[in-house]
Coordinates of C-alpha atoms and ligand atoms in Angstrom, one line a residue:
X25 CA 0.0 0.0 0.0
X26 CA 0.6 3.7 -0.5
X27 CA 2.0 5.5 2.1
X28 CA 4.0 8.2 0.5
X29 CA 4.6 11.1 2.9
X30 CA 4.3 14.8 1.7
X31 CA 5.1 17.8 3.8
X32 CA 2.4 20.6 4.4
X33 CA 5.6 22.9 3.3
X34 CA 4.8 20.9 0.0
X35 CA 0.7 21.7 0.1
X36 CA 0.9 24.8 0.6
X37 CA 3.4 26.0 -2.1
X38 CA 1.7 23.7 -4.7
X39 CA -1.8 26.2 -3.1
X40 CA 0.1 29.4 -3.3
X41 CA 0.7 28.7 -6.8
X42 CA -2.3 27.3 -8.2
X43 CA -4.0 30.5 -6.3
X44 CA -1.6 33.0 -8.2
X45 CA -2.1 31.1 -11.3
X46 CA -6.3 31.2 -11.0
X47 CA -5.8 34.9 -9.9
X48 CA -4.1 35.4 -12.9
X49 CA -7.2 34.4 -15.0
X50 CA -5.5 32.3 -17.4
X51 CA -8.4 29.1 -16.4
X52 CA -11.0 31.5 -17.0
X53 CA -11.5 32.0 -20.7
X54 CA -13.9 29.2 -22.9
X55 CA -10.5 28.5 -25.1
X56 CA -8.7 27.5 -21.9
X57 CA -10.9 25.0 -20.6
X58 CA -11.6 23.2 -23.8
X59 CA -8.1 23.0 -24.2
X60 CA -7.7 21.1 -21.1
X61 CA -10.5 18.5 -21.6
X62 CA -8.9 18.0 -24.8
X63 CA -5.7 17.0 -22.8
X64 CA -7.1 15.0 -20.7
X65 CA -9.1 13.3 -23.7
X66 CA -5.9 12.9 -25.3
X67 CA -4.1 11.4 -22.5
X68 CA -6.7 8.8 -21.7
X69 CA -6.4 8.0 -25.0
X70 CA -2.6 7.4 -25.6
X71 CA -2.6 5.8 -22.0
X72 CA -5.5 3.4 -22.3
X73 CA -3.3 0.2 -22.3
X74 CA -2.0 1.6 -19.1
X75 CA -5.3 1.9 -17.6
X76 CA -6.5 -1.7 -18.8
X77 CA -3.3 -3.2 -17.5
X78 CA -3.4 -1.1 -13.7
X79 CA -7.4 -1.4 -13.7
X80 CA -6.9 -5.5 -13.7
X81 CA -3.3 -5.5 -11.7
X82 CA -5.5 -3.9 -8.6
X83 CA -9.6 -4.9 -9.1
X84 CA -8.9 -8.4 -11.9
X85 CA -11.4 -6.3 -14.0
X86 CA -11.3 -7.6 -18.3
X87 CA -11.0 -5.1 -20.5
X88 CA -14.7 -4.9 -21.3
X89 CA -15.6 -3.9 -17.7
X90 CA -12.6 -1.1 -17.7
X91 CA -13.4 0.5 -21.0
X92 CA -17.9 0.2 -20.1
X93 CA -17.9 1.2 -16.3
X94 CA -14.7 3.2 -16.2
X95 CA -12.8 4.7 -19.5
X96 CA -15.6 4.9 -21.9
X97 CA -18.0 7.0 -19.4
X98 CA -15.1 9.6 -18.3
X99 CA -14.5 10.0 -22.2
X100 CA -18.2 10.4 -23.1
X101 CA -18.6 12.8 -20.5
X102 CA -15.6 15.3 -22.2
X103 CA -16.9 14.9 -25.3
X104 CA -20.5 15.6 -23.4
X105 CA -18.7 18.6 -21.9
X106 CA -16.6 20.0 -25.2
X107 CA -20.2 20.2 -27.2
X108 CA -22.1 21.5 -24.7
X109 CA -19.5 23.9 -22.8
X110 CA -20.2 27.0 -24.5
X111 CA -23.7 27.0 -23.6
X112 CA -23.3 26.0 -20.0
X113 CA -21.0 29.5 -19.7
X114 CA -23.1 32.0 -21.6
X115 CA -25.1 34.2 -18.9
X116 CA -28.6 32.7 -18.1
X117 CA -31.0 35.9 -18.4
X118 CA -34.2 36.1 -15.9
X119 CA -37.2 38.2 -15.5
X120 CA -36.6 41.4 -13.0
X121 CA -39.4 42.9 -11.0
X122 CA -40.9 46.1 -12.1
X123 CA -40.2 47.4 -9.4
X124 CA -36.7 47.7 -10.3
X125 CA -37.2 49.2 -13.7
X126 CA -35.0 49.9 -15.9
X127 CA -33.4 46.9 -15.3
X128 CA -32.1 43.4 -16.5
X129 CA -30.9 40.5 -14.7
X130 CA -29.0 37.8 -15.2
X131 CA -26.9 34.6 -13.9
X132 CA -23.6 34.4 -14.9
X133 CA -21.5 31.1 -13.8
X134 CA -18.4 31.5 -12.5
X135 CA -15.3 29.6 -11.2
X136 CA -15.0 28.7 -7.4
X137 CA -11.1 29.1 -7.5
X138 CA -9.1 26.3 -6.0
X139 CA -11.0 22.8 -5.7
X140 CA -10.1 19.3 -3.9
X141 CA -10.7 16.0 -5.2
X142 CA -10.8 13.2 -2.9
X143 CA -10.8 9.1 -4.9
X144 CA -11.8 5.7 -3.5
X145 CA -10.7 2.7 -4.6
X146 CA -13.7 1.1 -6.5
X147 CA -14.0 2.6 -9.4
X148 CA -10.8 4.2 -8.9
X149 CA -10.4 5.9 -12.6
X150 CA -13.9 7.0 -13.4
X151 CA -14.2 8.3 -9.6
X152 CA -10.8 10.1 -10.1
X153 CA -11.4 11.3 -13.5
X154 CA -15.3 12.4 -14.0
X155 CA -15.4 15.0 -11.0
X156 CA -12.0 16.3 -12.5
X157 CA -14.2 16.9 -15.9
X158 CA -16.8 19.5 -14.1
X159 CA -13.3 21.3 -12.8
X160 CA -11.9 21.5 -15.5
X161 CA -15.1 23.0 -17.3
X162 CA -15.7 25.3 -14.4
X163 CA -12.5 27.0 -14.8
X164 CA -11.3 25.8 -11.6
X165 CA -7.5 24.7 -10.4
X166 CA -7.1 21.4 -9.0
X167 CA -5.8 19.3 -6.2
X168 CA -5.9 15.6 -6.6
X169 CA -5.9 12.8 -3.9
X170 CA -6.6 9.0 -5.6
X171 CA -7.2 6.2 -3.6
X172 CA -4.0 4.4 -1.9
X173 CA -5.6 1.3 -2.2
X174 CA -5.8 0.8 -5.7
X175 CA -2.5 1.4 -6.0
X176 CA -1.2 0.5 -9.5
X177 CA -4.2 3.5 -10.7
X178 CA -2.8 5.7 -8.6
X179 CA 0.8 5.6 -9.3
X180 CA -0.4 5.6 -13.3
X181 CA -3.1 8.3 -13.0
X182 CA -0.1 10.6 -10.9
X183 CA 1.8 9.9 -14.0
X184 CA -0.6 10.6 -16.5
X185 CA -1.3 13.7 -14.6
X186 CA 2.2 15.3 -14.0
X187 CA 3.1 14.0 -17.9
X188 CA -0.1 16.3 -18.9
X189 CA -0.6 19.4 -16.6
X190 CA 1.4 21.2 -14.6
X191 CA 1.5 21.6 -11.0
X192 CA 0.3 24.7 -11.0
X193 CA -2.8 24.2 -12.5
X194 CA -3.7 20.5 -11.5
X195 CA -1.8 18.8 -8.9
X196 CA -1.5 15.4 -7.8
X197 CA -0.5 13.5 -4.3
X198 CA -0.8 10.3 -3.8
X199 CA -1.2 8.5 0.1
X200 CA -4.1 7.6 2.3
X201 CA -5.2 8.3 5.5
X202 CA -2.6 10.9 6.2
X203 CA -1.7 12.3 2.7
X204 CA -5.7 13.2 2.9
X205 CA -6.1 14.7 6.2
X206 CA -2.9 16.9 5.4
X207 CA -4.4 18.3 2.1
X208 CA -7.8 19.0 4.5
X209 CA -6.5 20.9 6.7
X210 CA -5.7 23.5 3.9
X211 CA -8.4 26.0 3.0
X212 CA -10.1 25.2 -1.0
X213 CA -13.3 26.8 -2.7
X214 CA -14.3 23.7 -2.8
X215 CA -14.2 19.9 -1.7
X216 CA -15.4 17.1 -4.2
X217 CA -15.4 13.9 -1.9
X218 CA -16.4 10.2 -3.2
X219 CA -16.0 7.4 -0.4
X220 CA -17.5 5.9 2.5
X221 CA -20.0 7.7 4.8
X222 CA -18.2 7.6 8.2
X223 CA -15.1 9.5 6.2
X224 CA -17.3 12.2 4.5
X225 CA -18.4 13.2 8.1
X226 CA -14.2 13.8 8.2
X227 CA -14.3 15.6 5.4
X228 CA -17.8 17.6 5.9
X229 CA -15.8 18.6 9.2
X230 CA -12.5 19.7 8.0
X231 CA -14.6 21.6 5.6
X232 CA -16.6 23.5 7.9
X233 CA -13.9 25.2 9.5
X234 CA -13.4 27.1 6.5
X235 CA -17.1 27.3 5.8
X236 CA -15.6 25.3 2.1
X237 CA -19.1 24.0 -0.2
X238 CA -18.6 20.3 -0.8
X239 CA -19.7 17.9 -2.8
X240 CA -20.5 14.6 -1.1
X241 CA -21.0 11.0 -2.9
X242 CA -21.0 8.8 -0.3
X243 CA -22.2 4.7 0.1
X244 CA -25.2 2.5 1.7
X245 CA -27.5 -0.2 1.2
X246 CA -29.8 0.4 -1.7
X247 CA -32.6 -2.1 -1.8
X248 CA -33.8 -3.7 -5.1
X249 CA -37.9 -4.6 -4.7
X250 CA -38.5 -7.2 -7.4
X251 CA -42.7 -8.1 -7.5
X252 CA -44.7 -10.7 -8.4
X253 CA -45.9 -9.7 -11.7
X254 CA -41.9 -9.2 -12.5
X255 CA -40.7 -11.1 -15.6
X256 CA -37.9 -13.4 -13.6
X257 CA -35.6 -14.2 -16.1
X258 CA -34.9 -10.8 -17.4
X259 CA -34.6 -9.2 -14.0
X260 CA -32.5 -12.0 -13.0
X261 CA -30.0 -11.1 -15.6
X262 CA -30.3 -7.3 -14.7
X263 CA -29.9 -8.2 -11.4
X264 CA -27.2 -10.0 -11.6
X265 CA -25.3 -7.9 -14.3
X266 CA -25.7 -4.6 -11.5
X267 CA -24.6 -6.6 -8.5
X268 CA -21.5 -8.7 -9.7
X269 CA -19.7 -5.7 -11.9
X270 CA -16.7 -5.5 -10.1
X271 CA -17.6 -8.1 -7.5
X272 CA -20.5 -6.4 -5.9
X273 CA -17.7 -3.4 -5.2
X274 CA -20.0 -0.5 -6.5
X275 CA -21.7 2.1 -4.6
X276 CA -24.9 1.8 -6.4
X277 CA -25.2 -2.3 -6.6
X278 CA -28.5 -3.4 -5.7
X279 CA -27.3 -4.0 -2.0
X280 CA -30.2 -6.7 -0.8
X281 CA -33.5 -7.9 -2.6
X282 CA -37.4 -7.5 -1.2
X283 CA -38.5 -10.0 -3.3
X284 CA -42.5 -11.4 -3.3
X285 CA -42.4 -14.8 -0.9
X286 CA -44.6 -16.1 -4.3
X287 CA -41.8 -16.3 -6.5
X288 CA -38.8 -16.2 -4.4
X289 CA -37.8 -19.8 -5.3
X290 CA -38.0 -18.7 -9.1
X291 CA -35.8 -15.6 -8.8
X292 CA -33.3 -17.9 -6.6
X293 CA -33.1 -20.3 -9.6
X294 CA -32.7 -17.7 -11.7
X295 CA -30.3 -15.8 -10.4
X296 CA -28.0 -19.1 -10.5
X297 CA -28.8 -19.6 -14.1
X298 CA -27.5 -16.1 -15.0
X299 CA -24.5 -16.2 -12.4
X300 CA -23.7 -19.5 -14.2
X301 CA -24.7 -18.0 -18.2
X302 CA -22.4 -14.8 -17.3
X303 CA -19.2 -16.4 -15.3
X304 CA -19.7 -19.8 -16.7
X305 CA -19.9 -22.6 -14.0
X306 CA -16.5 -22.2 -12.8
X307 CA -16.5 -18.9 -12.0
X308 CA -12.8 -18.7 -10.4
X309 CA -11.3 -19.0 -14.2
X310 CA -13.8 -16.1 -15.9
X311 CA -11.4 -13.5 -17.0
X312 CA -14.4 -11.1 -16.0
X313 CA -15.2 -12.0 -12.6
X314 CA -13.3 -9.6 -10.7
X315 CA -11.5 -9.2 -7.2
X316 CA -11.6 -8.8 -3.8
X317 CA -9.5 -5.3 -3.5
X318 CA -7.7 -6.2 -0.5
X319 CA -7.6 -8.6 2.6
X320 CA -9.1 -6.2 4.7
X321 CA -12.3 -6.4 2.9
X322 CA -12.5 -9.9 1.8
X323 CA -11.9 -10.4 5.9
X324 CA -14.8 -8.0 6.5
X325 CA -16.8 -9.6 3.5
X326 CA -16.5 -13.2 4.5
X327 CA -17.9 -12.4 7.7
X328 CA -20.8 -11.0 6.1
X329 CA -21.9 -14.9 5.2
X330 CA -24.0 -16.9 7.1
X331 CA -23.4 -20.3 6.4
X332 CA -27.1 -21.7 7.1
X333 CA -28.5 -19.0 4.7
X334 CA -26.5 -19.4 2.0
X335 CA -28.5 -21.0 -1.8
X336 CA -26.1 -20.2 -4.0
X337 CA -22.2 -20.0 -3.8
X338 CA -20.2 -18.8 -0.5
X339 CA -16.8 -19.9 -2.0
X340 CA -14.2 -18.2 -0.7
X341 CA -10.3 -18.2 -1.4
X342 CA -8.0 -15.5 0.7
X343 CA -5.0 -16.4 -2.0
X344 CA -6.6 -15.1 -4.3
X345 CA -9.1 -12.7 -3.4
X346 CA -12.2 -14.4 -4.8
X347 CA -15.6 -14.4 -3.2
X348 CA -18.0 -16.3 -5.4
X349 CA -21.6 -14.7 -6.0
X350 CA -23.2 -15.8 -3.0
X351 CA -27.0 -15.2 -2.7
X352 CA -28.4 -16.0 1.1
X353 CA -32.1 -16.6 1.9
X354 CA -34.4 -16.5 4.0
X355 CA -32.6 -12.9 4.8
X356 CA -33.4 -10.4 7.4
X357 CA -32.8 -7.4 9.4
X358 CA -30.7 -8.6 12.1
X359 CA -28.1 -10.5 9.8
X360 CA -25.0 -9.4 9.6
X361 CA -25.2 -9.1 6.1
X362 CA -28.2 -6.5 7.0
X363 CA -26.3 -4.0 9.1
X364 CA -24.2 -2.3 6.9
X365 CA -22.9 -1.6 3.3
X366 CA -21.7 -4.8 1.8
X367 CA -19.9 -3.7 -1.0
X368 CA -19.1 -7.1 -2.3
X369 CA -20.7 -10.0 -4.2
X370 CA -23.0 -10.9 -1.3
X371 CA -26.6 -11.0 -2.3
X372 CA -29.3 -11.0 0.7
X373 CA -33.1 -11.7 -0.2
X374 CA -35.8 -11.1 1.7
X375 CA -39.2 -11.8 1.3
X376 CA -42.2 -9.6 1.9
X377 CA -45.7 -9.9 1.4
X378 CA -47.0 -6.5 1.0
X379 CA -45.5 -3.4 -0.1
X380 CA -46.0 -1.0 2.4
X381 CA -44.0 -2.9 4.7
X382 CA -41.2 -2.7 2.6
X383 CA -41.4 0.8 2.5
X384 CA -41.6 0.7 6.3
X385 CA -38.6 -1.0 6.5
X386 CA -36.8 1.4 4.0
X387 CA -38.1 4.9 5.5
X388 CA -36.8 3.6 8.9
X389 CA -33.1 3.5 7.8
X390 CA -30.3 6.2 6.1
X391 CA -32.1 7.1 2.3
X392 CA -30.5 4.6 -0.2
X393 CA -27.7 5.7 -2.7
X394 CA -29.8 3.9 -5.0
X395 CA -33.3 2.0 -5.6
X396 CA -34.5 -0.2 -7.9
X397 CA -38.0 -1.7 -8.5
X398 CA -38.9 -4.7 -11.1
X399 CA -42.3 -5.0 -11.9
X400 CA -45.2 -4.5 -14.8
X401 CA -47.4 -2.7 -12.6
X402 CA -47.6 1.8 -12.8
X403 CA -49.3 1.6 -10.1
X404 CA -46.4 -0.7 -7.6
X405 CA -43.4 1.0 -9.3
X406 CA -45.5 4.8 -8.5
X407 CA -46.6 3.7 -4.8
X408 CA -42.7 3.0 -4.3
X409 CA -41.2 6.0 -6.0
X410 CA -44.0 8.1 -4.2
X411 CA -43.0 6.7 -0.8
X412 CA -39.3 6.4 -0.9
X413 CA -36.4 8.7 -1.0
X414 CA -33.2 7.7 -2.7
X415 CA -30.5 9.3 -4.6
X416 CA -31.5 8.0 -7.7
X417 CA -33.1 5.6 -8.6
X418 CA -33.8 2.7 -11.9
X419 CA -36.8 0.9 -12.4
X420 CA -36.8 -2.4 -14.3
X421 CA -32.9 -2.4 -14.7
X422 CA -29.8 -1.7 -12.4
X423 CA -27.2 1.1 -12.1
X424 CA -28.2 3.1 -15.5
X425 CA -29.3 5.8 -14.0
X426 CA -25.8 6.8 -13.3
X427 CA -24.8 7.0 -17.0
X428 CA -26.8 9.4 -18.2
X429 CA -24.7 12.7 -18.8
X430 CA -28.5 15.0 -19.2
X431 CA -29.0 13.9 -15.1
X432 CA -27.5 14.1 -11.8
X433 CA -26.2 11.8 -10.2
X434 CA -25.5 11.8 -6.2
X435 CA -26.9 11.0 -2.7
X436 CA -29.7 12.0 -0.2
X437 CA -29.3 12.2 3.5
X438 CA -26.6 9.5 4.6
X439 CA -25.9 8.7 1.2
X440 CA -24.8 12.1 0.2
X441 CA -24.9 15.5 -0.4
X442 CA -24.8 17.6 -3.8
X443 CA -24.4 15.6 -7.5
X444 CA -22.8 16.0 -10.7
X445 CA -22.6 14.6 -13.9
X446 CA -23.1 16.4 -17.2
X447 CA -24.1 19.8 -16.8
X448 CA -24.5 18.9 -12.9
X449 CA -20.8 18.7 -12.6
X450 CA -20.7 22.2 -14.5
X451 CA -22.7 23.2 -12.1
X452 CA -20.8 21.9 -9.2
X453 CA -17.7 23.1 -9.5
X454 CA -19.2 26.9 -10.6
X455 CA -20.8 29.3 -8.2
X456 CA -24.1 31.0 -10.3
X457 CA -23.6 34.7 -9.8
X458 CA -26.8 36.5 -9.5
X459 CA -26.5 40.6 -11.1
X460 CA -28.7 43.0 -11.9
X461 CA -28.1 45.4 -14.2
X462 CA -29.9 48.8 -13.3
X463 CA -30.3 51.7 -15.8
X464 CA -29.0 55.1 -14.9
X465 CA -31.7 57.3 -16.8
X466 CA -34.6 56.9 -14.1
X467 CA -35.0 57.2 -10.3
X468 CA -38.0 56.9 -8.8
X469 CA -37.6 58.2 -5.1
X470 CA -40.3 56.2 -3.8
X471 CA -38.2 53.7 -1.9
X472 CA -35.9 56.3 -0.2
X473 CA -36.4 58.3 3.3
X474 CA -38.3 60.0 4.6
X475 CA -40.9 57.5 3.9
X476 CA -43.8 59.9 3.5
X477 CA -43.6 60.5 -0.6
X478 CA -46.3 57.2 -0.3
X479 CA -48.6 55.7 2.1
X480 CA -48.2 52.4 3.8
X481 CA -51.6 51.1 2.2
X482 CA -50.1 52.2 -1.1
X483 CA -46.5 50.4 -0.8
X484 CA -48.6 47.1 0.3
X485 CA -50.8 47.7 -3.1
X486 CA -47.5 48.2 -5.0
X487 CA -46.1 45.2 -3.7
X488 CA -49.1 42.6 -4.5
X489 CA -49.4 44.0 -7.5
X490 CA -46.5 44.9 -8.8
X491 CA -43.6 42.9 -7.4
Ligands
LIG11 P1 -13.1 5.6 2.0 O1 -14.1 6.6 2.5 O2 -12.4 4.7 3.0 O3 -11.9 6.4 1.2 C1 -12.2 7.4 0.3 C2 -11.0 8.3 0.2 O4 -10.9 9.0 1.4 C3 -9.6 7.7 -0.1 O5 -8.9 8.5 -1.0 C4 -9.0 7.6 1.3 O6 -7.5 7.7 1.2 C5 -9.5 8.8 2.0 N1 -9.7 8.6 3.4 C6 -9.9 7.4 4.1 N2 -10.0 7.6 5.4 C7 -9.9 9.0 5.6 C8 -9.8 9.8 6.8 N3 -10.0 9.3 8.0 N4 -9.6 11.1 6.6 C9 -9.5 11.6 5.4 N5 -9.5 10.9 4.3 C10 -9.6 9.6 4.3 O7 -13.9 4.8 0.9 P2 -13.4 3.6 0.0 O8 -13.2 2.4 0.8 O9 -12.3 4.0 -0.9 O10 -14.7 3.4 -1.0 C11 -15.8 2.7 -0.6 C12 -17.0 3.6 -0.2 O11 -17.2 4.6 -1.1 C13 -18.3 2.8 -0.1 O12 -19.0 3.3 1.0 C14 -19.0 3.3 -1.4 O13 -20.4 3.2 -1.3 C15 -18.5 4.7 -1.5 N6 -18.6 5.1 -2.9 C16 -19.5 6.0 -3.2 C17 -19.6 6.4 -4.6 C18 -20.6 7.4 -5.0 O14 -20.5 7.9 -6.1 N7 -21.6 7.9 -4.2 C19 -18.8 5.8 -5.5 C20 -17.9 4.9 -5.1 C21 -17.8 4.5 -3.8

């Protein structure tokens, strides 16, 4: 692992320059920006090899899975951003009261100044890589912290990086624990934060002192409702395709399964069939089952498994980091697998009879990442988007939601706080300036003292019907 020290002698002067380089307003102008994204396209592009070869070196992920849930999305998302980034800086005119005539307003977006991005492992070059797109296009500088865990990504992206920017404008450190809480304790405009929950408290506190805005996308169980009048073999396969990417490690993967008791046994057996149709029946030799990211988690994971519930799989190697898909049923609350994030291909099912016990159960704990309901029925998928929050949510399929550059894509409550994507991550990373533009040629004197050139009566008229 990671553990690369750097001094805060070294933060700081890295700050001080990116701040004298943003002061100077060289991030600032449309030409800039796109020239950066183009850059970054650029390098991903020359350095995708690279990114294939560290992506399986640190998570066993093929190819396929690299360029679908990782390279190909950060890419998309540039080109998303280089069509579309004119319009997303041109001011945003608004109405303006009467009361204010002459006048014109407008919002104009504008750069925060000096940003931070904190990495996890997981996804470790989309989660790196897709904030950095919104800063970029924002007309931000940037710090950089990737994960310490994947480390083989994080040595290559810190490459990649220095080879393409410099310091000045985007920096890089690579570490953990330490390496993170030294670049916190510096003062940014703003603090971009992808990880675990308990951390972005950390990091909601160490931004606080400075009053900083951040972006929070954080974890949590998201529950996946599948109802009787669902078609079982298709959801199977959607199922299984959202929860076993990357071996379960995703932030969205449908965490555990309310499933109706009158087809439980079906989904069960169909699950297996598409476990067994995507991995083949030994499942250790797919080249696109991934792996266990450490020992600390597979420790963590394989206590997760109760061996009297398991229907499907619970093979488990330490070696080699592999956790087969394992589904476990009859599920419940007070498993272990039940009382936090799993993050790993563990598959809990529960059974439930009626709906609005499953939305008991979900309103009683921290709002869900991520939902997802499979069934026919308008009226069961509206009663469970009507009565449930979650970040975001798919219905009928898993995880899409996410890749959809026209929407947002972040937390609620516990899960998180802010989003980005698209022109979300525009957004983000840019503060909307409000202004009004008054003219000079008129001054009404109503509004200034003494307050006796109108009555009170008359100023409460004026405002119901003129405001
Ligand atoms: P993590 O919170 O342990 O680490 C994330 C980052 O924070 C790493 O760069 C790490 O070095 C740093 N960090 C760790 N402990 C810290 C501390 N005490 N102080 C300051 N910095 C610290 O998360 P992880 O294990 O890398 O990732 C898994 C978690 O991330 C899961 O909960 C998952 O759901 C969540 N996640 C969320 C999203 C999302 O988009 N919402 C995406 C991926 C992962």
């Amino acid at each position: 692992m990671l553990t690369s020290a750097i001094s805060t002698t070294e933060i700081q002067n890295t700050l001080a320059a990116q701040k004298n380089f943003f002061d100077s307003g060289a991030t600032q102008s449309l030409s800039f920006r796109r020239e950066q994204l183009q850059k970054l396209y650029d390098a991903i592009v020359q350095n995708e090899n690279e990114i294939f070869a560290a992506l399986h070196a640190d998570l066993h992920k093929s190819k396929f899975e690299s360029f679908g849930t990782e390279i190909g999305l950060v890419l998309g998302e540039i080109k998303h951003t280089l069509r579309k980034l004119a319009t997303w800086m041109r001011p945003q005119k608004v109405g303006t009261s009467l009361f204010h005539f002459p006048a014109s307003s407008y919002t104009q977006a504008e750069a925060l100044g000096q940003v931070l991005i904190i990495a996890p492992w997981n996804y470790p070059f989309q989660l790196l890589f897709s904030p950095l797109v919104g800063a970029i296009a924002a007309g931000n500088t940037v710090v950089l912290k990737p994960s310490e865990i994947a480390e083989n990504c994080s040595r290559l992206f810190t490459r990649i990086v220095r080879e393409t920017f410099s310091s000045e404008y985007m920096a890089i450190f690579e570490g953990g624990v330490e390496v993170s809480q030294s670049l916190l304790a510096e003062k940014y405009d703003m603090i971009f934060f992808t990880g675990s929950t308990p951390v972005g408290k950390v990091v909601y506190q160490a931004a606080a002192k400075h009053l900083t805005p951040v972006v929070l996308e954080l974890g949590g169980k998201s529950p996946c409702i599948v109802a009787a009048d669902a078609p079982l073999a298709t959801t199977a396969k959607r199922i299984v395709w959202g929860k076993f990417v990357n071996a379960g490690q995703t932030c969205i993967a449908p965490d555990y399964i309310f499933a109706h008791k009158s087809i439980v046994q079906e989904l069960i057996a169909e699950l297996a069939k598409a476990i067994e149709a995507f991995y083949g029946s030994n499942i250790e030799a797919s080249p696109d089952y991934p792996r266990i990211i450490n020992e600390k988690n597979f420790n963590r994971l394989v206590q997760l498994i109760s061996d009297e519930k398991i229907v499907y799989g619970g093979k488990a190697d330490k070696a080699a980091l592999y956790i087969s898909p394992t589904i476990l049923y009859p599920a419940d609350a007070k498993d272990a697998a039940m009382q936090e994030e799993i993050f790993g291909p563990i598959l809990p099912i529960l059974p439930y009879e009626n709906l609005e016990s499953i939305v008991h159960f979900i309103r009683q704990r921290p709002k869900p990442l991520a939902l997802y309901v499979f069934s026919k029925n308008n009226k069961t998928i509206d009663y469970i988007m009507q009565n449930t929050s979650a970040g975001g949510c798919t219905i009928n399929d898993t995880l899409i939601h996410l890749a959809n550059d026209n929407m947002h894509f972040g937390g609620v409550g516990e899960s998180g706080i802010g989003g980005y994507h698209g022109k979300s991550s525009f957004e983000a990373f840019s503060h909307q300036k409000a202004i009004t533009r008054r003219g000079l040629w008129l001054d009404v004197p109503l509004r200034y003292p003494p307050y006796n050139r109108i009555s009170l009566n008359s100023l409460k008229w004026l405002f119901k019907n003129v405001m």
